Amino acid sequence: LAKTTQPISMDSYEGQEVNITCSHNNIATNDYITWYQQFPSQGPRFIIQGYKTKVTNEVASLFIPADRKSSTLSLPRVSLSDTAVYYCLVGDDGPGFQKLVFGTGTRLLVSP
Amino acid sequence: DAGVTQSPTHLIKTRGQQVTLRCSPKSGHDTVSWYQQALGQGPQFIFQYYEEEERQRGNFPDRFSGHQFPNYSSELNVNALLLGDSALYLCASSLEENTEAFFGQGTRLTVV
């Protein structure tokens, strides 16, 4: 499974756009990129998954360059409730992504 | 539709004791995975159950065992508890053909 590297922490203010970049230099051809969000004392929650280019849902966007060696999770106009840990995962399970390998994640703090 | 439910929410055990944690998957989900999350770390995969059999296993000793019942619910058993087993234990359920895994709120185990 490809190793991922993300910033340990990030700070932002309400209403700003937040971009969290994840490096995965050894990503394999079959690997998907998935992001999870976790609040304290809760289980992680799926945010978005992609393979290449751009994926957007009602919560976030995921940008993946052509070489797929990195990806960026974009959270538009964050609020205080977006304060959480964000995990970037890379794996080849694809749909039915079931054995999840988490790193230490990025701790996002949103201030008023 | 109830999501993934885990019981109990909190538990205190003494070193050397045994513990059983329980998980009911999201309705319709047939696969259950267990994760251990130490304070400040990302969740670590313990094992996964499908059709009442252990399908994958992470790097955990045999003291960690599990079971899946015909109704897809699952138990995690830990024998000979160590202080280092203190953690948040997370259960996740999924379907093979779906993208995301759904996590429960977890069981906070404290070993004293």
mmCIF file with all atom_site columns, C-alpha atoms in Angstrom:
data_model
loop_
_atom_site.group_PDB
_atom_site.id
_atom_site.type_symbol
_atom_site.label_atom_id
_atom_site.label_alt_id
_atom_site.label_comp_id
_atom_site.label_asym_id
_atom_site.label_entity_id
_atom_site.label_seq_id
_atom_site.pdbx_PDB_ins_code
_atom_site.Cartn_x
_atom_site.Cartn_y
_atom_site.Cartn_z
_atom_site.occupancy
_atom_site.B_iso_or_equiv
_atom_site.pdbx_formal_charge
_atom_site.auth_seq_id
_atom_site.auth_comp_id
_atom_site.auth_asym_id
_atom_site.auth_atom_id
_atom_site.pdbx_PDB_model_num
ATOM 1   C CA . LEU A 1 1   ? 0.000   0.000   0.000   1.00 0.00 ? 1   LEU A CA 1
ATOM 2   C CA . ALA A 1 2   ? 1.306   3.425   -0.920  1.00 0.00 ? 2   ALA A CA 1
ATOM 3   C CA . LYS A 1 3   ? 2.535   5.620   1.922   1.00 0.00 ? 3   LYS A CA 1
ATOM 4   C CA . THR A 1 4   ? 0.978   9.045   2.277   1.00 0.00 ? 4   THR A CA 1
ATOM 5   C CA . THR A 1 5   ? 2.385   12.279  3.686   1.00 0.00 ? 5   THR A CA 1
ATOM 6   C CA . GLN A 1 6   ? 0.194   15.133  4.877   1.00 0.00 ? 6   GLN A CA 1
ATOM 7   C CA . PRO A 1 7   ? 0.771   18.244  6.984   1.00 0.00 ? 7   PRO A CA 1
ATOM 8   C CA . ILE A 1 8   ? 0.358   17.558  10.672  1.00 0.00 ? 8   ILE A CA 1
ATOM 9   C CA . SER A 1 9   ? -1.846  20.581  11.218  1.00 0.00 ? 9   SER A CA 1
ATOM 10  C CA . MET A 1 10  ? -3.445  23.558  9.493   1.00 0.00 ? 10  MET A CA 1
ATOM 11  C CA . ASP A 1 11  ? -5.221  26.658  10.725  1.00 0.00 ? 11  ASP A CA 1
ATOM 12  C CA . SER A 1 12  ? -7.957  28.600  8.962   1.00 0.00 ? 12  SER A CA 1
ATOM 13  C CA . TYR A 1 13  ? -10.772 31.063  9.597   1.00 0.00 ? 13  TYR A CA 1
ATOM 14  C CA . GLU A 1 14  ? -14.454 30.736  9.014   1.00 0.00 ? 14  GLU A CA 1
ATOM 15  C CA . GLY A 1 15  ? -15.506 31.361  5.426   1.00 0.00 ? 15  GLY A CA 1
ATOM 16  C CA . GLN A 1 16  ? -12.118 30.613  3.904   1.00 0.00 ? 16  GLN A CA 1
ATOM 17  C CA . GLU A 1 17  ? -11.316 27.843  1.451   1.00 0.00 ? 17  GLU A CA 1
ATOM 18  C CA . VAL A 1 18  ? -8.999  25.192  2.853   1.00 0.00 ? 18  VAL A CA 1
ATOM 19  C CA . ASN A 1 19  ? -6.770  23.020  0.704   1.00 0.00 ? 19  ASN A CA 1
ATOM 20  C CA . ILE A 1 20  ? -5.032  20.015  2.259   1.00 0.00 ? 20  ILE A CA 1
ATOM 21  C CA . THR A 1 21  ? -2.425  18.358  0.089   1.00 0.00 ? 21  THR A CA 1
ATOM 22  C CA . CYS A 1 22  ? -1.380  14.747  0.401   1.00 0.00 ? 22  CYS A CA 1
ATOM 23  C CA . SER A 1 23  ? 1.736   13.256  -1.187  1.00 0.00 ? 23  SER A CA 1
ATOM 24  C CA . HIS A 1 24  ? 1.716   9.654   -2.372  1.00 0.00 ? 24  HIS A CA 1
ATOM 25  C CA . ASN A 1 25  ? 4.763   9.291   -4.598  1.00 0.00 ? 25  ASN A CA 1
ATOM 26  C CA . ASN A 1 26  ? 4.554   5.497   -4.789  1.00 0.00 ? 26  ASN A CA 1
ATOM 27  C CA . ILE A 1 27  ? 0.914   5.297   -5.789  1.00 0.00 ? 27  ILE A CA 1
ATOM 28  C CA . ALA A 1 28  ? 0.186   2.240   -7.923  1.00 0.00 ? 28  ALA A CA 1
ATOM 29  C CA . THR A 1 29  ? -1.875  2.053   -11.078 1.00 0.00 ? 29  THR A CA 1
ATOM 30  C CA . ASN A 1 30  ? -4.812  0.417   -9.311  1.00 0.00 ? 30  ASN A CA 1
ATOM 31  C CA . ASP A 1 31  ? -4.797  2.692   -6.268  1.00 0.00 ? 31  ASP A CA 1
ATOM 32  C CA . TYR A 1 32  ? -7.663  4.996   -5.382  1.00 0.00 ? 32  TYR A CA 1
ATOM 33  C CA . ILE A 1 33  ? -7.351  8.093   -3.203  1.00 0.00 ? 33  ILE A CA 1
ATOM 34  C CA . THR A 1 34  ? -9.839  8.504   -0.384  1.00 0.00 ? 34  THR A CA 1
ATOM 35  C CA . TRP A 1 35  ? -10.320 11.135  2.290   1.00 0.00 ? 35  TRP A CA 1
ATOM 36  C CA . TYR A 1 36  ? -11.937 10.664  5.681   1.00 0.00 ? 36  TYR A CA 1
ATOM 37  C CA . GLN A 1 37  ? -12.881 13.192  8.365   1.00 0.00 ? 37  GLN A CA 1
ATOM 38  C CA . GLN A 1 38  ? -12.827 12.431  12.076  1.00 0.00 ? 38  GLN A CA 1
ATOM 39  C CA . PHE A 1 39  ? -14.176 14.416  15.004  1.00 0.00 ? 39  PHE A CA 1
ATOM 40  C CA . PRO A 1 40  ? -12.957 13.712  18.561  1.00 0.00 ? 40  PRO A CA 1
ATOM 41  C CA . SER A 1 41  ? -14.344 10.502  20.051  1.00 0.00 ? 41  SER A CA 1
ATOM 42  C CA . GLN A 1 42  ? -16.152 9.615   16.846  1.00 0.00 ? 42  GLN A CA 1
ATOM 43  C CA . GLY A 1 43  ? -15.444 7.224   14.032  1.00 0.00 ? 43  GLY A CA 1
ATOM 44  C CA . PRO A 1 44  ? -14.043 8.516   10.731  1.00 0.00 ? 44  PRO A CA 1
ATOM 45  C CA . ARG A 1 45  ? -16.512 9.640   8.102   1.00 0.00 ? 45  ARG A CA 1
ATOM 46  C CA . PHE A 1 46  ? -16.010 9.199   4.371   1.00 0.00 ? 46  PHE A CA 1
ATOM 47  C CA . ILE A 1 47  ? -15.656 12.499  2.512   1.00 0.00 ? 47  ILE A CA 1
ATOM 48  C CA . ILE A 1 48  ? -14.644 11.769  -1.054  1.00 0.00 ? 48  ILE A CA 1
ATOM 49  C CA . GLN A 1 49  ? -12.815 9.303   -3.276  1.00 0.00 ? 49  GLN A CA 1
ATOM 50  C CA . GLY A 1 50  ? -11.167 9.696   -6.664  1.00 0.00 ? 50  GLY A CA 1
ATOM 51  C CA . TYR A 1 51  ? -8.853  8.070   -9.139  1.00 0.00 ? 51  TYR A CA 1
ATOM 52  C CA . LYS A 1 52  ? -7.796  10.931  -11.428 1.00 0.00 ? 52  LYS A CA 1
ATOM 53  C CA . THR A 1 53  ? -8.595  14.527  -12.409 1.00 0.00 ? 53  THR A CA 1
ATOM 54  C CA . LYS A 1 54  ? -11.281 16.176  -10.287 1.00 0.00 ? 54  LYS A CA 1
ATOM 55  C CA . VAL A 1 55  ? -14.113 14.840  -8.201  1.00 0.00 ? 55  VAL A CA 1
ATOM 56  C CA . THR A 1 56  ? -16.701 17.042  -6.501  1.00 0.00 ? 56  THR A CA 1
ATOM 57  C CA . ASN A 1 57  ? -19.539 16.283  -4.137  1.00 0.00 ? 57  ASN A CA 1
ATOM 58  C CA . GLU A 1 58  ? -21.705 18.342  -1.826  1.00 0.00 ? 58  GLU A CA 1
ATOM 59  C CA . VAL A 1 59  ? -18.988 18.460  0.822   1.00 0.00 ? 59  VAL A CA 1
ATOM 60  C CA . ALA A 1 60  ? -15.639 18.818  -0.923  1.00 0.00 ? 60  ALA A CA 1
ATOM 61  C CA . SER A 1 61  ? -13.595 18.623  -4.082  1.00 0.00 ? 61  SER A CA 1
ATOM 62  C CA . LEU A 1 62  ? -10.643 16.364  -4.753  1.00 0.00 ? 62  LEU A CA 1
ATOM 63  C CA . PHE A 1 63  ? -7.997  17.409  -7.245  1.00 0.00 ? 63  PHE A CA 1
ATOM 64  C CA . ILE A 1 64  ? -5.626  14.790  -8.614  1.00 0.00 ? 64  ILE A CA 1
ATOM 65  C CA . PRO A 1 65  ? -2.909  15.797  -11.103 1.00 0.00 ? 65  PRO A CA 1
ATOM 66  C CA . ALA A 1 66  ? -2.060  13.663  -14.091 1.00 0.00 ? 66  ALA A CA 1
ATOM 67  C CA . ASP A 1 67  ? 0.907   11.949  -12.403 1.00 0.00 ? 67  ASP A CA 1
ATOM 68  C CA . ARG A 1 68  ? -1.294  11.093  -9.378  1.00 0.00 ? 68  ARG A CA 1
ATOM 69  C CA . LYS A 1 69  ? 1.650   11.508  -7.007  1.00 0.00 ? 69  LYS A CA 1
ATOM 70  C CA . SER A 1 70  ? -0.305  13.955  -4.907  1.00 0.00 ? 70  SER A CA 1
ATOM 71  C CA . SER A 1 71  ? -3.870  15.013  -4.296  1.00 0.00 ? 71  SER A CA 1
ATOM 72  C CA . THR A 1 72  ? -5.573  18.024  -2.766  1.00 0.00 ? 72  THR A CA 1
ATOM 73  C CA . LEU A 1 73  ? -8.723  18.016  -0.712  1.00 0.00 ? 73  LEU A CA 1
ATOM 74  C CA . SER A 1 74  ? -10.522 21.335  -1.035  1.00 0.00 ? 74  SER A CA 1
ATOM 75  C CA . LEU A 1 75  ? -13.100 22.439  1.539   1.00 0.00 ? 75  LEU A CA 1
ATOM 76  C CA . PRO A 1 76  ? -15.001 25.535  0.385   1.00 0.00 ? 76  PRO A CA 1
ATOM 77  C CA . ARG A 1 77  ? -15.942 28.200  2.939   1.00 0.00 ? 77  ARG A CA 1
ATOM 78  C CA . VAL A 1 78  ? -15.131 26.272  6.092   1.00 0.00 ? 78  VAL A CA 1
ATOM 79  C CA . SER A 1 79  ? -17.067 26.728  9.309   1.00 0.00 ? 79  SER A CA 1
ATOM 80  C CA . LEU A 1 80  ? -16.154 26.046  12.931  1.00 0.00 ? 80  LEU A CA 1
ATOM 81  C CA . SER A 1 81  ? -17.735 22.611  12.600  1.00 0.00 ? 81  SER A CA 1
ATOM 82  C CA . ASP A 1 82  ? -15.108 21.620  10.029  1.00 0.00 ? 82  ASP A CA 1
ATOM 83  C CA . THR A 1 83  ? -12.521 21.508  12.800  1.00 0.00 ? 83  THR A CA 1
ATOM 84  C CA . ALA A 1 84  ? -11.442 17.875  12.668  1.00 0.00 ? 84  ALA A CA 1
ATOM 85  C CA . VAL A 1 85  ? -8.684  15.494  11.607  1.00 0.00 ? 85  VAL A CA 1
ATOM 86  C CA . TYR A 1 86  ? -8.559  14.736  7.891   1.00 0.00 ? 86  TYR A CA 1
ATOM 87  C CA . TYR A 1 87  ? -6.993  11.510  6.642   1.00 0.00 ? 87  TYR A CA 1
ATOM 88  C CA . CYS A 1 88  ? -5.729  10.805  3.147   1.00 0.00 ? 88  CYS A CA 1
ATOM 89  C CA . LEU A 1 89  ? -5.725  7.107   2.237   1.00 0.00 ? 89  LEU A CA 1
ATOM 90  C CA . VAL A 1 90  ? -4.383  5.352   -0.807  1.00 0.00 ? 90  VAL A CA 1
ATOM 91  C CA . GLY A 1 91  ? -5.156  1.757   -1.638  1.00 0.00 ? 91  GLY A CA 1
ATOM 92  C CA . ASP A 1 92  ? -6.052  -0.625  -4.383  1.00 0.00 ? 92  ASP A CA 1
ATOM 93  C CA . ASP A 1 93  ? -9.295  -1.922  -3.002  1.00 0.00 ? 93  ASP A CA 1
ATOM 94  C CA . GLY A 1 94  ? -11.279 0.521   -5.119  1.00 0.00 ? 94  GLY A CA 1
ATOM 95  C CA . PRO A 1 95  ? -15.014 0.301   -4.725  1.00 0.00 ? 95  PRO A CA 1
ATOM 96  C CA . GLY A 1 96  ? -15.559 -1.747  -1.602  1.00 0.00 ? 96  GLY A CA 1
ATOM 97  C CA . PHE A 1 97  ? -12.542 -0.030  -0.078  1.00 0.00 ? 97  PHE A CA 1
ATOM 98  C CA . GLN A 1 98  ? -12.388 -2.143  2.982   1.00 0.00 ? 98  GLN A CA 1
ATOM 99  C CA . LYS A 1 99  ? -8.954  -2.436  4.530   1.00 0.00 ? 99  LYS A CA 1
ATOM 100 C CA . LEU A 1 100 ? -8.177  1.159   5.292   1.00 0.00 ? 100 LEU A CA 1
ATOM 101 C CA . VAL A 1 101 ? -4.632  2.246   6.120   1.00 0.00 ? 101 VAL A CA 1
ATOM 102 C CA . PHE A 1 102 ? -4.678  5.495   8.057   1.00 0.00 ? 102 PHE A CA 1
ATOM 103 C CA . GLY A 1 103 ? -1.728  7.764   8.713   1.00 0.00 ? 103 GLY A CA 1
ATOM 104 C CA . THR A 1 104 ? -1.686  10.389  11.433  1.00 0.00 ? 104 THR A CA 1
ATOM 105 C CA . GLY A 1 105 ? -3.826  12.790  9.403   1.00 0.00 ? 105 GLY A CA 1
ATOM 106 C CA . THR A 1 106 ? -4.028  16.581  9.258   1.00 0.00 ? 106 THR A CA 1
ATOM 107 C CA . ARG A 1 107 ? -5.530  18.366  12.215  1.00 0.00 ? 107 ARG A CA 1
ATOM 108 C CA . LEU A 1 108 ? -7.542  21.330  10.889  1.00 0.00 ? 108 LEU A CA 1
ATOM 109 C CA . LEU A 1 109 ? -8.464  24.100  13.299  1.00 0.00 ? 109 LEU A CA 1
ATOM 110 C CA . VAL A 1 110 ? -11.034 26.637  12.097  1.00 0.00 ? 110 VAL A CA 1
ATOM 111 C CA . SER A 1 111 ? -11.243 29.822  14.136  1.00 0.00 ? 111 SER A CA 1
ATOM 112 C CA . PRO A 1 112 ? -13.917 32.562  14.164  1.00 0.00 ? 112 PRO A CA 1
ATOM 113 C CA . ASP B 2 1   ? -31.958 3.533   9.137   1.00 0.00 ? 1   ASP B CA 1
ATOM 114 C CA . ALA B 2 2   ? -29.588 2.984   12.041  1.00 0.00 ? 2   ALA B CA 1
ATOM 115 C CA . GLY B 2 3   ? -25.948 3.328   11.222  1.00 0.00 ? 3   GLY B CA 1
ATOM 116 C CA . VAL B 2 4   ? -23.194 1.261   12.779  1.00 0.00 ? 4   VAL B CA 1
ATOM 117 C CA . THR B 2 5   ? -23.778 0.788   16.489  1.00 0.00 ? 5   THR B CA 1
ATOM 118 C CA . GLN B 2 6   ? -21.193 -0.301  19.017  1.00 0.00 ? 6   GLN B CA 1
ATOM 119 C CA . SER B 2 7   ? -21.476 -1.309  22.644  1.00 0.00 ? 7   SER B CA 1
ATOM 120 C CA . PRO B 2 8   ? -20.493 -0.468  25.216  1.00 0.00 ? 8   PRO B CA 1
ATOM 121 C CA . THR B 2 9   ? -19.393 3.122   24.658  1.00 0.00 ? 9   THR B CA 1
ATOM 122 C CA . HIS B 2 10  ? -16.920 3.094   27.514  1.00 0.00 ? 10  HIS B CA 1
ATOM 123 C CA . LEU B 2 11  ? -15.260 0.295   29.423  1.00 0.00 ? 11  LEU B CA 1
ATOM 124 C CA . ILE B 2 12  ? -12.662 0.021   32.162  1.00 0.00 ? 12  ILE B CA 1
ATOM 125 C CA . LYS B 2 13  ? -10.825 -3.262  32.649  1.00 0.00 ? 13  LYS B CA 1
ATOM 126 C CA . THR B 2 14  ? -7.946  -4.475  34.730  1.00 0.00 ? 14  THR B CA 1
ATOM 127 C CA . ARG B 2 15  ? -4.718  -5.717  33.217  1.00 0.00 ? 15  ARG B CA 1
ATOM 128 C CA . GLY B 2 16  ? -4.916  -9.451  32.486  1.00 0.00 ? 16  GLY B CA 1
ATOM 129 C CA . GLN B 2 17  ? -8.676  -9.491  32.083  1.00 0.00 ? 17  GLN B CA 1
ATOM 130 C CA . GLN B 2 18  ? -10.615 -10.296 28.944  1.00 0.00 ? 18  GLN B CA 1
ATOM 131 C CA . VAL B 2 19  ? -13.035 -8.010  27.101  1.00 0.00 ? 19  VAL B CA 1
ATOM 132 C CA . THR B 2 20  ? -15.717 -8.401  24.444  1.00 0.00 ? 20  THR B CA 1
ATOM 133 C CA . LEU B 2 21  ? -16.836 -5.506  22.275  1.00 0.00 ? 21  LEU B CA 1
ATOM 134 C CA . ARG B 2 22  ? -19.882 -5.628  20.051  1.00 0.00 ? 22  ARG B CA 1
ATOM 135 C CA . CYS B 2 23  ? -20.840 -4.142  16.721  1.00 0.00 ? 23  CYS B CA 1
ATOM 136 C CA . SER B 2 24  ? -24.016 -4.065  14.667  1.00 0.00 ? 24  SER B CA 1
ATOM 137 C CA . PRO B 2 25  ? -23.365 -3.074  11.057  1.00 0.00 ? 25  PRO B CA 1
ATOM 138 C CA . LYS B 2 26  ? -25.376 -0.647  8.997   1.00 0.00 ? 26  LYS B CA 1
ATOM 139 C CA . SER B 2 27  ? -28.514 -2.270  7.657   1.00 0.00 ? 27  SER B CA 1
ATOM 140 C CA . GLY B 2 28  ? -27.736 -4.396  4.618   1.00 0.00 ? 28  GLY B CA 1
ATOM 141 C CA . HIS B 2 29  ? -23.978 -4.391  5.094   1.00 0.00 ? 29  HIS B CA 1
ATOM 142 C CA . ASP B 2 30  ? -22.295 -7.779  5.146   1.00 0.00 ? 30  ASP B CA 1
ATOM 143 C CA . THR B 2 31  ? -18.690 -6.912  5.946   1.00 0.00 ? 31  THR B CA 1
ATOM 144 C CA . VAL B 2 32  ? -17.388 -5.770  9.318   1.00 0.00 ? 32  VAL B CA 1
ATOM 145 C CA . SER B 2 33  ? -13.909 -4.477  10.062  1.00 0.00 ? 33  SER B CA 1
ATOM 146 C CA . TRP B 2 34  ? -12.353 -3.586  13.397  1.00 0.00 ? 34  TRP B CA 1
ATOM 147 C CA . TYR B 2 35  ? -9.807  -0.857  14.057  1.00 0.00 ? 35  TYR B CA 1
ATOM 148 C CA . GLN B 2 36  ? -7.800  0.232   17.075  1.00 0.00 ? 36  GLN B CA 1
ATOM 149 C CA . GLN B 2 37  ? -7.077  3.916   17.516  1.00 0.00 ? 37  GLN B CA 1
ATOM 150 C CA . ALA B 2 38  ? -4.574  5.021   20.125  1.00 0.00 ? 38  ALA B CA 1
ATOM 151 C CA . LEU B 2 39  ? -4.660  8.601   21.345  1.00 0.00 ? 39  LEU B CA 1
ATOM 152 C CA . GLY B 2 40  ? -3.307  10.991  18.713  1.00 0.00 ? 40  GLY B CA 1
ATOM 153 C CA . GLN B 2 41  ? -2.910  8.278   16.082  1.00 0.00 ? 41  GLN B CA 1
ATOM 154 C CA . GLY B 2 42  ? -4.903  7.163   13.085  1.00 0.00 ? 42  GLY B CA 1
ATOM 155 C CA . PRO B 2 43  ? -6.977  3.984   13.284  1.00 0.00 ? 43  PRO B CA 1
ATOM 156 C CA . GLN B 2 44  ? -5.059  0.735   12.779  1.00 0.00 ? 44  GLN B CA 1
ATOM 157 C CA . PHE B 2 45  ? -6.716  -2.206  11.030  1.00 0.00 ? 45  PHE B CA 1
ATOM 158 C CA . ILE B 2 46  ? -7.199  -5.268  13.238  1.00 0.00 ? 46  ILE B CA 1
ATOM 159 C CA . PHE B 2 47  ? -9.229  -7.648  11.074  1.00 0.00 ? 47  PHE B CA 1
ATOM 160 C CA . GLN B 2 48  ? -12.210 -7.984  8.797   1.00 0.00 ? 48  GLN B CA 1
ATOM 161 C CA . TYR B 2 49  ? -15.087 -10.437 8.763   1.00 0.00 ? 49  TYR B CA 1
ATOM 162 C CA . TYR B 2 50  ? -17.196 -11.519 5.825   1.00 0.00 ? 50  TYR B CA 1
ATOM 163 C CA . GLU B 2 51  ? -19.619 -14.436 5.693   1.00 0.00 ? 51  GLU B CA 1
ATOM 164 C CA . GLU B 2 52  ? -18.726 -15.284 9.287   1.00 0.00 ? 52  GLU B CA 1
ATOM 165 C CA . GLU B 2 53  ? -15.059 -15.777 8.488   1.00 0.00 ? 53  GLU B CA 1
ATOM 166 C CA . GLU B 2 54  ? -11.974 -13.674 9.097   1.00 0.00 ? 54  GLU B CA 1
ATOM 167 C CA . ARG B 2 55  ? -10.957 -12.487 5.657   1.00 0.00 ? 55  ARG B CA 1
ATOM 168 C CA . GLN B 2 56  ? -8.054  -10.153 6.380   1.00 0.00 ? 56  GLN B CA 1
ATOM 169 C CA . ARG B 2 57  ? -5.946  -9.499  9.433   1.00 0.00 ? 57  ARG B CA 1
ATOM 170 C CA . GLY B 2 58  ? -3.652  -6.681  10.407  1.00 0.00 ? 58  GLY B CA 1
ATOM 171 C CA . ASN B 2 59  ? -0.534  -6.835  12.532  1.00 0.00 ? 59  ASN B CA 1
ATOM 172 C CA . PHE B 2 60  ? -2.164  -7.725  15.835  1.00 0.00 ? 60  PHE B CA 1
ATOM 173 C CA . PRO B 2 61  ? -1.367  -10.650 18.159  1.00 0.00 ? 61  PRO B CA 1
ATOM 174 C CA . ASP B 2 62  ? -3.585  -13.677 18.614  1.00 0.00 ? 62  ASP B CA 1
ATOM 175 C CA . ARG B 2 63  ? -4.919  -12.148 21.829  1.00 0.00 ? 63  ARG B CA 1
ATOM 176 C CA . PHE B 2 64  ? -7.214  -10.258 19.477  1.00 0.00 ? 64  PHE B CA 1
ATOM 177 C CA . SER B 2 65  ? -9.924  -12.465 18.054  1.00 0.00 ? 65  SER B CA 1
ATOM 178 C CA . GLY B 2 66  ? -13.340 -11.952 16.614  1.00 0.00 ? 66  GLY B CA 1
ATOM 179 C CA . HIS B 2 67  ? -16.520 -13.446 15.417  1.00 0.00 ? 67  HIS B CA 1
ATOM 180 C CA . GLN B 2 68  ? -19.266 -12.607 12.960  1.00 0.00 ? 68  GLN B CA 1
ATOM 181 C CA . PHE B 2 69  ? -22.789 -13.897 13.406  1.00 0.00 ? 69  PHE B CA 1
ATOM 182 C CA . PRO B 2 70  ? -25.330 -14.887 10.726  1.00 0.00 ? 70  PRO B CA 1
ATOM 183 C CA . ASN B 2 71  ? -27.039 -11.503 11.120  1.00 0.00 ? 71  ASN B CA 1
ATOM 184 C CA . TYR B 2 72  ? -23.656 -9.873  10.240  1.00 0.00 ? 72  TYR B CA 1
ATOM 185 C CA . SER B 2 73  ? -23.108 -8.431  13.716  1.00 0.00 ? 73  SER B CA 1
ATOM 186 C CA . SER B 2 74  ? -19.659 -8.936  15.122  1.00 0.00 ? 74  SER B CA 1
ATOM 187 C CA . GLU B 2 75  ? -17.665 -9.204  18.317  1.00 0.00 ? 75  GLU B CA 1
ATOM 188 C CA . LEU B 2 76  ? -14.080 -8.313  19.081  1.00 0.00 ? 76  LEU B CA 1
ATOM 189 C CA . ASN B 2 77  ? -12.445 -10.216 21.929  1.00 0.00 ? 77  ASN B CA 1
ATOM 190 C CA . VAL B 2 78  ? -9.193  -9.260  23.564  1.00 0.00 ? 78  VAL B CA 1
ATOM 191 C CA . ASN B 2 79  ? -7.577  -11.624 26.062  1.00 0.00 ? 79  ASN B CA 1
ATOM 192 C CA . ALA B 2 80  ? -4.881  -10.961 28.672  1.00 0.00 ? 80  ALA B CA 1
ATOM 193 C CA . LEU B 2 81  ? -5.342  -7.208  28.455  1.00 0.00 ? 81  LEU B CA 1
ATOM 194 C CA . LEU B 2 82  ? -2.271  -5.003  28.566  1.00 0.00 ? 82  LEU B CA 1
ATOM 195 C CA . LEU B 2 83  ? -2.083  -1.340  29.484  1.00 0.00 ? 83  LEU B CA 1
ATOM 196 C CA . GLY B 2 84  ? -1.169  -0.677  25.851  1.00 0.00 ? 84  GLY B CA 1
ATOM 197 C CA . ASP B 2 85  ? -4.528  -2.034  24.717  1.00 0.00 ? 85  ASP B CA 1
ATOM 198 C CA . SER B 2 86  ? -6.155  1.144   26.005  1.00 0.00 ? 86  SER B CA 1
ATOM 199 C CA . ALA B 2 87  ? -7.619  2.789   22.921  1.00 0.00 ? 87  ALA B CA 1
ATOM 200 C CA . LEU B 2 88  ? -10.734 3.645   20.969  1.00 0.00 ? 88  LEU B CA 1
ATOM 201 C CA . TYR B 2 89  ? -11.964 0.530   19.172  1.00 0.00 ? 89  TYR B CA 1
ATOM 202 C CA . LEU B 2 90  ? -13.840 1.260   15.988  1.00 0.00 ? 90  LEU B CA 1
ATOM 203 C CA . CYS B 2 91  ? -16.094 -0.954  13.954  1.00 0.00 ? 91  CYS B CA 1
ATOM 204 C CA . ALA B 2 92  ? -16.748 -0.239  10.291  1.00 0.00 ? 92  ALA B CA 1
ATOM 205 C CA . SER B 2 93  ? -19.229 -1.882  7.962   1.00 0.00 ? 93  SER B CA 1
ATOM 206 C CA . SER B 2 94  ? -19.343 -1.907  4.215   1.00 0.00 ? 94  SER B CA 1
ATOM 207 C CA . LEU B 2 95  ? -20.567 -3.630  1.092   1.00 0.00 ? 95  LEU B CA 1
ATOM 208 C CA . GLU B 2 96  ? -18.128 -5.028  -1.417  1.00 0.00 ? 96  GLU B CA 1
ATOM 209 C CA . GLU B 2 97  ? -19.524 -3.028  -4.282  1.00 0.00 ? 97  GLU B CA 1
ATOM 210 C CA . ASN B 2 98  ? -19.729 0.277   -2.412  1.00 0.00 ? 98  ASN B CA 1
ATOM 211 C CA . THR B 2 99  ? -17.057 2.908   -2.079  1.00 0.00 ? 99  THR B CA 1
ATOM 212 C CA . GLU B 2 100 ? -17.278 3.935   1.523   1.00 0.00 ? 100 GLU B CA 1
ATOM 213 C CA . ALA B 2 101 ? -16.989 2.310   4.887   1.00 0.00 ? 101 ALA B CA 1
ATOM 214 C CA . PHE B 2 102 ? -19.294 3.460   7.681   1.00 0.00 ? 102 PHE B CA 1
ATOM 215 C CA . PHE B 2 103 ? -17.821 3.711   11.146  1.00 0.00 ? 103 PHE B CA 1
ATOM 216 C CA . GLY B 2 104 ? -19.476 3.469   14.514  1.00 0.00 ? 104 GLY B CA 1
ATOM 217 C CA . GLN B 2 105 ? -18.798 5.853   17.385  1.00 0.00 ? 105 GLN B CA 1
ATOM 218 C CA . GLY B 2 106 ? -16.367 3.428   18.910  1.00 0.00 ? 106 GLY B CA 1
ATOM 219 C CA . THR B 2 107 ? -15.789 1.854   22.309  1.00 0.00 ? 107 THR B CA 1
ATOM 220 C CA . ARG B 2 108 ? -13.327 3.609   24.569  1.00 0.00 ? 108 ARG B CA 1
ATOM 221 C CA . LEU B 2 109 ? -11.403 0.896   26.427  1.00 0.00 ? 109 LEU B CA 1
ATOM 222 C CA . THR B 2 110 ? -9.240  1.818   29.380  1.00 0.00 ? 110 THR B CA 1
ATOM 223 C CA . VAL B 2 111 ? -6.987  -0.819  30.904  1.00 0.00 ? 111 VAL B CA 1
ATOM 224 C CA . VAL B 2 112 ? -5.753  -0.066  34.425  1.00 0.00 ? 112 VAL B CA 1
#
